[in-house]
XYZ file of C-alpha atoms in Angstrom:
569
model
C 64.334 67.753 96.065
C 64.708 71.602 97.128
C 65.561 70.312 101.042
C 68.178 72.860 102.729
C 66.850 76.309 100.733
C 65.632 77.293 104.199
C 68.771 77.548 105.208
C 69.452 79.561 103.174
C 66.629 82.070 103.720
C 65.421 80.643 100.341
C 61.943 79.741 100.228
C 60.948 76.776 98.340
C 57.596 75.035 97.639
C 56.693 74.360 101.368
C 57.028 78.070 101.581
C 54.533 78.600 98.287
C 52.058 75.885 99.674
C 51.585 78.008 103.411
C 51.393 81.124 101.281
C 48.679 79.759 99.126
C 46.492 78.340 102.248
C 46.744 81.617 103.762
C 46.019 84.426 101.278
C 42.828 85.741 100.217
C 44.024 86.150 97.023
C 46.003 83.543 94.965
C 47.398 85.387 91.965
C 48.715 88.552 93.701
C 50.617 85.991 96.376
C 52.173 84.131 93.391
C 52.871 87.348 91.696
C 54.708 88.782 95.033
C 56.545 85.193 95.954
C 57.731 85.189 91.912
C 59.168 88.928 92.775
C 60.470 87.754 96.010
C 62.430 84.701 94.642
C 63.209 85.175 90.914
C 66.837 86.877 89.572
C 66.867 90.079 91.389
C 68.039 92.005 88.095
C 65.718 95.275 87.991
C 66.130 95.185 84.217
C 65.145 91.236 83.850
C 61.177 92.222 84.820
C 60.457 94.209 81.827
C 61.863 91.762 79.401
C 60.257 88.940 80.850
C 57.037 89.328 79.246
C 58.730 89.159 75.876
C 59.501 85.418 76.610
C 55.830 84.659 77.825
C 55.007 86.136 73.636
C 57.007 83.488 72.268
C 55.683 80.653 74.315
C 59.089 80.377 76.196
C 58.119 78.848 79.839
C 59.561 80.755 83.026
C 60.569 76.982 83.894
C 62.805 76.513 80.612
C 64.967 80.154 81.037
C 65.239 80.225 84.659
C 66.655 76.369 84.378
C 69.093 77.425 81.810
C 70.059 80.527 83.519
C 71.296 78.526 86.266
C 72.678 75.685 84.386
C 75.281 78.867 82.701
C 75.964 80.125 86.686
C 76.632 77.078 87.544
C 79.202 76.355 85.281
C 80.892 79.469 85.762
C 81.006 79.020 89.009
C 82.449 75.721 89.087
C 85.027 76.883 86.636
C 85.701 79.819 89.136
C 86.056 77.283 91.846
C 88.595 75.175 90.053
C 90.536 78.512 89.138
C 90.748 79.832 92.659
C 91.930 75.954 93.310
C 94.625 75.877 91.194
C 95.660 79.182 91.733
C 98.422 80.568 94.276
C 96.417 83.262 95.942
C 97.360 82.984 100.314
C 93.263 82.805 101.302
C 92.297 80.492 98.313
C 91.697 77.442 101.175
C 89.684 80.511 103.209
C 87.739 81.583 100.184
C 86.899 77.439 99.802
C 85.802 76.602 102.962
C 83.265 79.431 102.922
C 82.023 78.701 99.841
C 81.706 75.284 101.116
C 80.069 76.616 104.468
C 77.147 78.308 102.529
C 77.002 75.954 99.987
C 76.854 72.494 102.269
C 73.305 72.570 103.174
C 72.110 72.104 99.548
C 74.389 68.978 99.456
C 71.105 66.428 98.700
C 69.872 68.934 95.619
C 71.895 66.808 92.259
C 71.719 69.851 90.560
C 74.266 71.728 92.938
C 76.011 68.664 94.245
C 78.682 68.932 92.061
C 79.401 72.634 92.954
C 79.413 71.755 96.788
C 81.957 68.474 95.851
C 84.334 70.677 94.507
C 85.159 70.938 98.308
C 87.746 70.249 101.539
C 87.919 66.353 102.069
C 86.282 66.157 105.339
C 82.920 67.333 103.970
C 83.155 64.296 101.370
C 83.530 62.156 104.490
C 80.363 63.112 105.578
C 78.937 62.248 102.100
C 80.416 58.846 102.272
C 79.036 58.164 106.053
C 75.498 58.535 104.661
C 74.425 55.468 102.343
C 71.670 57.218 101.144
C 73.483 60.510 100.014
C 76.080 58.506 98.291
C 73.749 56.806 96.923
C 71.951 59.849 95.110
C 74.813 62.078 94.390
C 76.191 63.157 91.553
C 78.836 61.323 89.345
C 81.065 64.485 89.757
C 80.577 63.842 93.363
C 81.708 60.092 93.222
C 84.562 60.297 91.191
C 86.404 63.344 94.312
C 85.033 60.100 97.289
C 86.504 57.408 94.207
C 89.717 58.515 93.970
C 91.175 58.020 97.139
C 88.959 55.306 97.958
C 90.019 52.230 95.639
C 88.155 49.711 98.143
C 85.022 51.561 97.384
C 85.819 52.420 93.578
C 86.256 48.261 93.699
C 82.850 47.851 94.686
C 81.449 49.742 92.360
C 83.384 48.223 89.517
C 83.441 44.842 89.988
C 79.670 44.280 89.211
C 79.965 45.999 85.924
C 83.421 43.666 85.340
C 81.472 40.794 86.235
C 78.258 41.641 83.398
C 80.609 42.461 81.322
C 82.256 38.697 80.989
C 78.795 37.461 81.323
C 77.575 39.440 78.230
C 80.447 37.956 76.586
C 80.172 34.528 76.913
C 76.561 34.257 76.417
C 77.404 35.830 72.779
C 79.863 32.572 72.314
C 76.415 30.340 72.893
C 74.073 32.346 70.878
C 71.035 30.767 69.755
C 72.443 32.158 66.267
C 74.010 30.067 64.168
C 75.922 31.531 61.148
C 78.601 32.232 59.230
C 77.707 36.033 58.524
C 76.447 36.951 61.669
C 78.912 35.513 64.388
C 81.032 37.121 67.668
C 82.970 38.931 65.600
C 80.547 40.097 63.529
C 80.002 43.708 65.219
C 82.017 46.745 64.657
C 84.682 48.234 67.043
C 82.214 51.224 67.299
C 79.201 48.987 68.038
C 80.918 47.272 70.615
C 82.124 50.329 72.505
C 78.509 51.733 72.928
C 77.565 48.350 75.375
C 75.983 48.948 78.483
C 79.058 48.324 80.652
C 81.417 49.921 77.992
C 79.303 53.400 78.872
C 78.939 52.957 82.399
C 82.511 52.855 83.018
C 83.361 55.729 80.753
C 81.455 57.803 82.272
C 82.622 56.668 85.982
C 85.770 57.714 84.684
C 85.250 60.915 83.369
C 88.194 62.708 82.749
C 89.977 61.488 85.680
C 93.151 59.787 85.374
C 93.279 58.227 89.115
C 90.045 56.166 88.402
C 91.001 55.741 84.983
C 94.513 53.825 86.170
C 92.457 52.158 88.762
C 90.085 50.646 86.025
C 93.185 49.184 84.520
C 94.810 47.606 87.134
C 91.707 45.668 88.499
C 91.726 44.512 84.395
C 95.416 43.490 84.720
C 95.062 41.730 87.872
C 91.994 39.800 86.710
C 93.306 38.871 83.569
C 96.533 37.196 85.339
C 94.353 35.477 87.518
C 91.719 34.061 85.289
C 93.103 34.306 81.988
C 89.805 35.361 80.470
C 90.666 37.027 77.283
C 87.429 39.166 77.384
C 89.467 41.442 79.976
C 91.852 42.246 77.298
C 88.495 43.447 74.676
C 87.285 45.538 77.829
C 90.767 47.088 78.142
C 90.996 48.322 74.128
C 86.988 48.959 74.514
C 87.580 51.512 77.536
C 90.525 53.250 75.818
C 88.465 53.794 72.770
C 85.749 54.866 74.310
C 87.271 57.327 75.647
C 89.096 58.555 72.229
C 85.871 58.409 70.771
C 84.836 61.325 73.394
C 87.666 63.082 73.134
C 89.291 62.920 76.440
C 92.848 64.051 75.583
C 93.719 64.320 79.594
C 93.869 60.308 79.778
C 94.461 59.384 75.708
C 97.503 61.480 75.822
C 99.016 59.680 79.173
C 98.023 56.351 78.266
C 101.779 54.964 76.514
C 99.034 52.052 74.106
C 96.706 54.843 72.759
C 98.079 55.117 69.452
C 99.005 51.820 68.508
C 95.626 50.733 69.922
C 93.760 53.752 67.559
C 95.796 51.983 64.909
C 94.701 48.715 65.758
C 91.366 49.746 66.026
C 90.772 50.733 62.214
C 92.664 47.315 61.477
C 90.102 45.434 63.376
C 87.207 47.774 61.894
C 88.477 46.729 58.340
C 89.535 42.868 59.712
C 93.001 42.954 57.701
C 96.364 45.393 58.396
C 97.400 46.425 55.448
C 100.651 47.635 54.988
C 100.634 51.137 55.595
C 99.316 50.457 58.933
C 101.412 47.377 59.868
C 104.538 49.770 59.278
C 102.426 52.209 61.849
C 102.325 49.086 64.212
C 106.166 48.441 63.725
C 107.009 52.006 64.385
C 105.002 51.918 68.009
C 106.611 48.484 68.861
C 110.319 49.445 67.699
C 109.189 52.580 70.457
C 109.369 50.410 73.017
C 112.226 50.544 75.043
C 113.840 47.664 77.538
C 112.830 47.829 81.080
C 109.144 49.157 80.049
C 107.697 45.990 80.976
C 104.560 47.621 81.902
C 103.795 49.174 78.455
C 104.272 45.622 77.248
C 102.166 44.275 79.412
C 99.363 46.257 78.415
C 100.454 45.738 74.799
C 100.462 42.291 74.631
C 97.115 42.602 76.735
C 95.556 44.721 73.453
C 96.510 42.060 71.296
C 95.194 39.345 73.232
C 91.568 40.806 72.682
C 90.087 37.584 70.571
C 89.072 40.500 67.858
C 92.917 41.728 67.371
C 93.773 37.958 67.258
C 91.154 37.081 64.667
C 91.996 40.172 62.787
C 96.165 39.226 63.093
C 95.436 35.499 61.777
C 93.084 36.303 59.150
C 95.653 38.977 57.461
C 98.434 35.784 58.332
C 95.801 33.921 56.035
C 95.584 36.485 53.437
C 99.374 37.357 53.536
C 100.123 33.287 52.993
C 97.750 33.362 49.633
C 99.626 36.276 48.140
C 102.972 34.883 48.972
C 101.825 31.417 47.451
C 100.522 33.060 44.153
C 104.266 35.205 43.925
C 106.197 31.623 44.706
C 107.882 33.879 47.785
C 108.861 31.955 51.200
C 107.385 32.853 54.148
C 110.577 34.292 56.016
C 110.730 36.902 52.714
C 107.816 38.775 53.689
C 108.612 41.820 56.697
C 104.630 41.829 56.568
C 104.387 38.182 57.697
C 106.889 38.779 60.226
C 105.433 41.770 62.138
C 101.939 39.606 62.198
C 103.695 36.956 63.445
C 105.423 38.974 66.211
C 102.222 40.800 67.236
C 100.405 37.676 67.691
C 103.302 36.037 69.917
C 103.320 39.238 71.916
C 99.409 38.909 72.415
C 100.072 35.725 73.590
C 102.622 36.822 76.881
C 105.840 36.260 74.417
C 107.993 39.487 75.295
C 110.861 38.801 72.930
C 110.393 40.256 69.043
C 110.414 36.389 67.724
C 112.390 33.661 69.496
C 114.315 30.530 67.843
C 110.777 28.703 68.706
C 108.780 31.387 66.623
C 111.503 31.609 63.897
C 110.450 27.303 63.352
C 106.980 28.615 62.954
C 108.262 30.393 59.912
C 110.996 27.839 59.147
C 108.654 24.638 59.749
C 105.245 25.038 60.469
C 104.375 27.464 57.860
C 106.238 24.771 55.141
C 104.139 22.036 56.980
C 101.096 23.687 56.625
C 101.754 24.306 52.345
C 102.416 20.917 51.831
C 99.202 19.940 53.089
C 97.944 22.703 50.575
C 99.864 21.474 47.713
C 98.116 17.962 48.554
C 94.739 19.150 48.215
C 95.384 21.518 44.950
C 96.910 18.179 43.279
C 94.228 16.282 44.122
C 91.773 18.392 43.473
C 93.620 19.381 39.556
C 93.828 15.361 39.381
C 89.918 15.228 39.435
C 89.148 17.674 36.518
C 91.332 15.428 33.973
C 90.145 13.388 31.530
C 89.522 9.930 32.647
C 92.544 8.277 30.362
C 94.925 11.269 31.718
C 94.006 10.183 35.737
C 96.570 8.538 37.757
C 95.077 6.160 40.843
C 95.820 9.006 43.243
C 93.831 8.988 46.238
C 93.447 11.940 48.838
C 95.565 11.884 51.872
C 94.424 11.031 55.104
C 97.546 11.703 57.687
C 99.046 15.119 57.843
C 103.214 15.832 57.824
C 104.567 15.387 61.658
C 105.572 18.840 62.174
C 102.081 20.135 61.346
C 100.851 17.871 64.314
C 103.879 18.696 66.958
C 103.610 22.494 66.035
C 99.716 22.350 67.066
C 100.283 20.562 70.126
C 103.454 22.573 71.563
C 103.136 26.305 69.977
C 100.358 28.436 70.653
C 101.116 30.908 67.796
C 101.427 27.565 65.046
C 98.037 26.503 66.625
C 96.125 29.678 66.501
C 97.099 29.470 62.542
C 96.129 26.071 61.924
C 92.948 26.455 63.808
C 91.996 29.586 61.477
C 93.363 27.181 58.353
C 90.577 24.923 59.181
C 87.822 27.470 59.750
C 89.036 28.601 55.872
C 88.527 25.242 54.304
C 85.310 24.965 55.585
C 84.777 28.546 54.573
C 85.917 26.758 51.162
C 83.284 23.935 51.894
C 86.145 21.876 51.433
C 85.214 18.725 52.857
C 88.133 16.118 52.157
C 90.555 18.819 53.519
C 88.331 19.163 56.830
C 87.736 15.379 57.376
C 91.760 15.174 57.018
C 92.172 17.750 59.471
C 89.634 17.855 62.763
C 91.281 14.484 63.758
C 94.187 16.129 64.398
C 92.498 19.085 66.451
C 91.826 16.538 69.155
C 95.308 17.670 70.566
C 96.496 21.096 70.648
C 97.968 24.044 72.773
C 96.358 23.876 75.961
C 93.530 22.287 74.088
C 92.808 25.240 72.193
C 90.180 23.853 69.687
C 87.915 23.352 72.335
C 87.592 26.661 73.149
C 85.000 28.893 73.199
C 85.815 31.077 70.541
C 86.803 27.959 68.190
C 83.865 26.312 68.342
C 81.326 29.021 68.063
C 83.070 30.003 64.751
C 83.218 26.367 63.570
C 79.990 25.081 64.397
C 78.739 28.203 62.350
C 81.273 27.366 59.514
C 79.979 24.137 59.580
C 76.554 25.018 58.746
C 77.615 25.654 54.908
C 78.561 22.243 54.986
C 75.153 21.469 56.203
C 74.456 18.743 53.337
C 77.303 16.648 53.927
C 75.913 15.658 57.520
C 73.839 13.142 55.211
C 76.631 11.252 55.276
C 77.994 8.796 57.822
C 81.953 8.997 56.858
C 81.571 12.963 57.758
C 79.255 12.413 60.750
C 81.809 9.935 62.015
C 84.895 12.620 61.808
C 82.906 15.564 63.017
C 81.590 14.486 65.918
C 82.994 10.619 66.882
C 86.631 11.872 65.488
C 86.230 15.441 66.941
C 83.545 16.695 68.885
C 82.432 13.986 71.205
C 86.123 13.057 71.928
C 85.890 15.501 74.741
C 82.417 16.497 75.496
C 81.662 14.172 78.602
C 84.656 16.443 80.275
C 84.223 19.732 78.895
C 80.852 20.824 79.306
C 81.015 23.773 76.623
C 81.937 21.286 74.058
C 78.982 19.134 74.988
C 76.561 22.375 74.750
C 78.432 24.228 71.651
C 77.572 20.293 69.806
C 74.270 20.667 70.605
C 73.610 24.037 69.790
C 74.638 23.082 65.833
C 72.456 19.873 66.235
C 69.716 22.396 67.437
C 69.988 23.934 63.783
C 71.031 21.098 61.791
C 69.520 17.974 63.181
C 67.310 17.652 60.369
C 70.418 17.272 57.845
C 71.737 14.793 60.011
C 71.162 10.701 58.734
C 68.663 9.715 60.860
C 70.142 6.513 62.406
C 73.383 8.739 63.266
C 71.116 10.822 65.194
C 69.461 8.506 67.106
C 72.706 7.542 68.423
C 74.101 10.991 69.109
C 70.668 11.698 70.667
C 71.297 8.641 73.109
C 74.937 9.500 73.811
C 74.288 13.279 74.016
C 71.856 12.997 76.928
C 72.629 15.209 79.829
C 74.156 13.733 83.383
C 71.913 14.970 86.658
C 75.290 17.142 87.322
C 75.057 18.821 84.011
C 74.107 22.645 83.744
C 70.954 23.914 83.153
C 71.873 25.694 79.749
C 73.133 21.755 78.580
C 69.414 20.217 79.933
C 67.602 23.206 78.104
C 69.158 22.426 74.489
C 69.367 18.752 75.198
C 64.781 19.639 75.643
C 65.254 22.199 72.695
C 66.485 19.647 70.868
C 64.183 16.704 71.785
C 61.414 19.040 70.333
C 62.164 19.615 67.497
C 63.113 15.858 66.497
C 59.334 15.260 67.917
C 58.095 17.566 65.732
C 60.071 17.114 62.637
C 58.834 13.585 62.497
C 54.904 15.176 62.651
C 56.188 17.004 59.348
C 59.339 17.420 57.765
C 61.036 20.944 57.335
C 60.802 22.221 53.948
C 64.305 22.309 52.073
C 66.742 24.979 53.362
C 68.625 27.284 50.309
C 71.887 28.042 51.201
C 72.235 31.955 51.562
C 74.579 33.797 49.427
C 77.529 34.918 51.301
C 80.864 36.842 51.098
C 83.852 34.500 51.899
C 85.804 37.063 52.896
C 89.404 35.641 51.506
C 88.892 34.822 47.531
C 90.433 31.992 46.219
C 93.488 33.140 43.775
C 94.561 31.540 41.160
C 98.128 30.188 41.058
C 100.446 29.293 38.511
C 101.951 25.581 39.046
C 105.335 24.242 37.800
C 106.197 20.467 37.757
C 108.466 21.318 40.693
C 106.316 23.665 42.918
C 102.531 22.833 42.883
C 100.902 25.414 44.588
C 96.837 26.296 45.400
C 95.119 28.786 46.765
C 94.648 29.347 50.681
């Protein structure tokens, strides 16, 4: 720990030890070695004893002592550094010279890294000193060493995604406590989230190099969990403080912004205008601050917050009769989730037919299932032999399978009707998830949030018409290709196989059962599940109350007209 004090014509506990074995007596030898090597301040001895009275160990003041000269001297260093004095190098390099042999202690490694390059090349040559140096140190050999800076990175990166995904196949299975249940704050103090922070440090260099390994991933794999890493770091940052790389990073503000939207899961007006304003600052030819935009609303938690305020926005535009293409609000959500998703241009002719046709599309099949529903609560005589639809209007179909913004929306409009426990609107409408954007519903993200959704609708799994839809219909229509539909399915049997008819389940069991090629996590639950249809035949669960939860968007009620039924979204 105290290796190169002799050096120095320090003496360090070696020295102590030999002085000890040698003396005749021990406490005048400690005495003389503590007069010998303490602060050499004639006026310090006298005072000292005052500091033994208050139980103040010599360990405790002569460790903060040095901590304060240490950071003056570093912040002398920097200033004769950035100054313009002729023999500042000179006046470096001898500090260096004397300082050099103390490069192994961590407590003055970051005042001997403040140094000439070729001294940090002999740092980098040893494994074992890199190893053990200071951060400080690191960040000087980081710099202009991006290979190495890689290295040390890409690990992190590489937990980081892991962390992620394993959140998507939680053993949890809930509506309340989901992916997106944690807060921007509680996010940002993750393991990796920290470690890179401090890596970075106030450094811009390492800060830009962070970024681009993000952006270069992120084109390669298209793994949106980049993108949360990317508004994570920034904000971690912010939350510390570090003006020297918020001020220089062109997405700090509008991701700040963003930040208390996704905190409060809704953008209100005030701060959608705020959004505006930084997008309307974004001139042509920046196509790198757009980049990283649209890369801060690809984070899954600024889309879910974007769609859900789309949701919202749609209710009070429905309960004001207003169109869609009235509302600026609407618009601006609707542009910031196309640019999230890669679209550069404000809103194309495509995007304009989400407003034009989709959005209509989407009411109608509202409108269907307010009639119906009014139709139900009249007396008998007053009934007409309506029955509730079954196919959905062609443009709601075409707009899922060819537009990624329409999809994203109609996905969300499902995950609300079940929020609604709406089940004749959800056995109308998972049919037609079997084909979307780039087969969006199968995604992660999709089915963690509906197989959780689903769990409210936990009694209706007694029936075969709504086994059929949700799992022959939906589910199971893609499961023996996609393995993370096959494990997300069992995971929600895992909690609700004992709602399920019986016979259904034997089936599923049967057609469920893992391939030899399949993935251990698929073979575990398939087991997991096995269990615990073993055991709930020994003795059946006692009944289940459904927990009292916030639905987050309240029905409102809505005036109807014979010419414009409406309902609430």
């Amino acid at each position: 720990m105290f290796a190169g004090l002799p050096e120095l014509g320090i003496s360090n506990g070696e020295d102590l030890k030999e002085t000890l074995t040698n003396c005749t007596e021990p406490l005048k030898a400690i005495d003389q070695f503590q007069m010998e090597n303490g602060i050499l301040l004639p006026t310090l001895q006298s005072a000292l004893p005052f500091l033994d009275l208050h139980g103040t160990p010599r360990l405790e003041f002569h460790q903060s002592v040095f901590d304060e000269l240490r950071d003056k001297l570093m912040e002398r260093v920097a200033t004769i550094a950035e100054g313009k004095e002729e023999d500042r190098y000179g006046k470096l390099e001898e500090l260096l010279e004397k300082s050099f042999p103390l490069v192994k202690m961590p407590s003055i490694q970051p005042v001997v890294m403040q140094v000439p390059e070729k001294k940090l090349k002999l740092v980098m040559a040893d494994k074992e000193l890199y190893k053990v140096c200071a951060v400080e140190v690191k960040r000087q050999i980081w710099q202009d060493n991006q290979a190495l800076f890689g290295d040390e990175v890409s690990p992190l990166l590489k937990q980081y995604i892991v962390e992620k995904e394993a959140a998507l196949f939680s053993s949890d299975l809930s509506i309340l406590h989901n992916f997106f249940s944690p807060s921007p704050k509680t996010r940002r103090q993750g393991e990796v989230v920290l470690k890179l922070t401090q890596m970075i440090g106030k450094n811009v260099k390492l800060y830009d190099m962070v970024l681009q390994f993000l952006r270069t991933l992120f084109l390669r794999t298209r793994n949106v969990h980049y993108c949360t890493l990317r508004a994570e770091l920034l904000m971690s940052l912010h939350d510390l403080d570090i003006s020297e790389i918020c001020t220089v990073d062109p997405c700090h503000k509008f991701t700040w912004c963003l930040d208390a939207c996704i905190r409060e899961k809704f953008v209100d007006g005030k701060r959608a205008r705020e959004l505006q304003g930084f997008l309307d600052g974004v001139k042509k030819g920046q196509e790198q601050v757009l980049g990283d935009l649209s890369m801060i609303l690809c984070d899954p938690f600024a889309c879910n917050t974007l769609v859900l305020s789309i949701m919202r926005n749609l209710q009070e535009l429905l309960s004001q009769d207003a169109l869609p293409r009235d509302s600026p609000d609407l618009m601006l959500l609707l542009r910031m989730l196309s640019l999230g998703q890669g679209a550069w241009d404000m809103i194309d002719s495509q995007d304009l037919e989400v407003v034009t046709r989709f959005l209509p599309a989407m009411m109608s099949v509202v409108v269907d299932d307010h009639t119906f529903t009014v139709e139900q609560k009249l007396p008998s005589e007053e009934k007409s032999s309506l029955t509730y639809p079954t196919t959905l209007p062609d443009a709601f179909n075409r707009f899922l399978q060819e537009n990624r913004v329409a999809c994203e929306m109609g996905l969300y409009y499902v995950l609300h009707i079940a929020k609604l426990r709406n089940k004749n609107a959800l056995q109308r409408l998972l049919p037609a998830l079997v084909e979307t954007y780039n087969d969006m519903a199968f995604g992660d993200i999709f089915l963690h949030l509906l197989t959780g959704h689903l769990t409210l609708l936990s009694d209706e799994f007694g029936s075969e018409d709504f086994c059929s839809v949700v799992f022959d219909g939906f589910l199971l229509t893609s499961f023996s290709s996609k393995e993370n539909v096959h494990r997300h399915t069992l995971r929600m049997l895992v909690h609700l196989h004992h709602k399920v008819l019986p016979s259904y389940m034997e089936t599923l069991m049967k057609t469920l059962e893992p391939p030899k090629q399949s993935s251990e996590p698929v073979k575990e639950l398939y087991t997991q599940l096995t269990e615990k249809l073993e055991a709930q035949k020994k003795s059946p669960p006692p009944l289940e109350e459904t927990p009292s939860l916030d639905l987050g968007l309240h029905p409102v009620t809505v005036p109807t007209t014979a010419s414009t039924p409406t309902t609430p979204i």
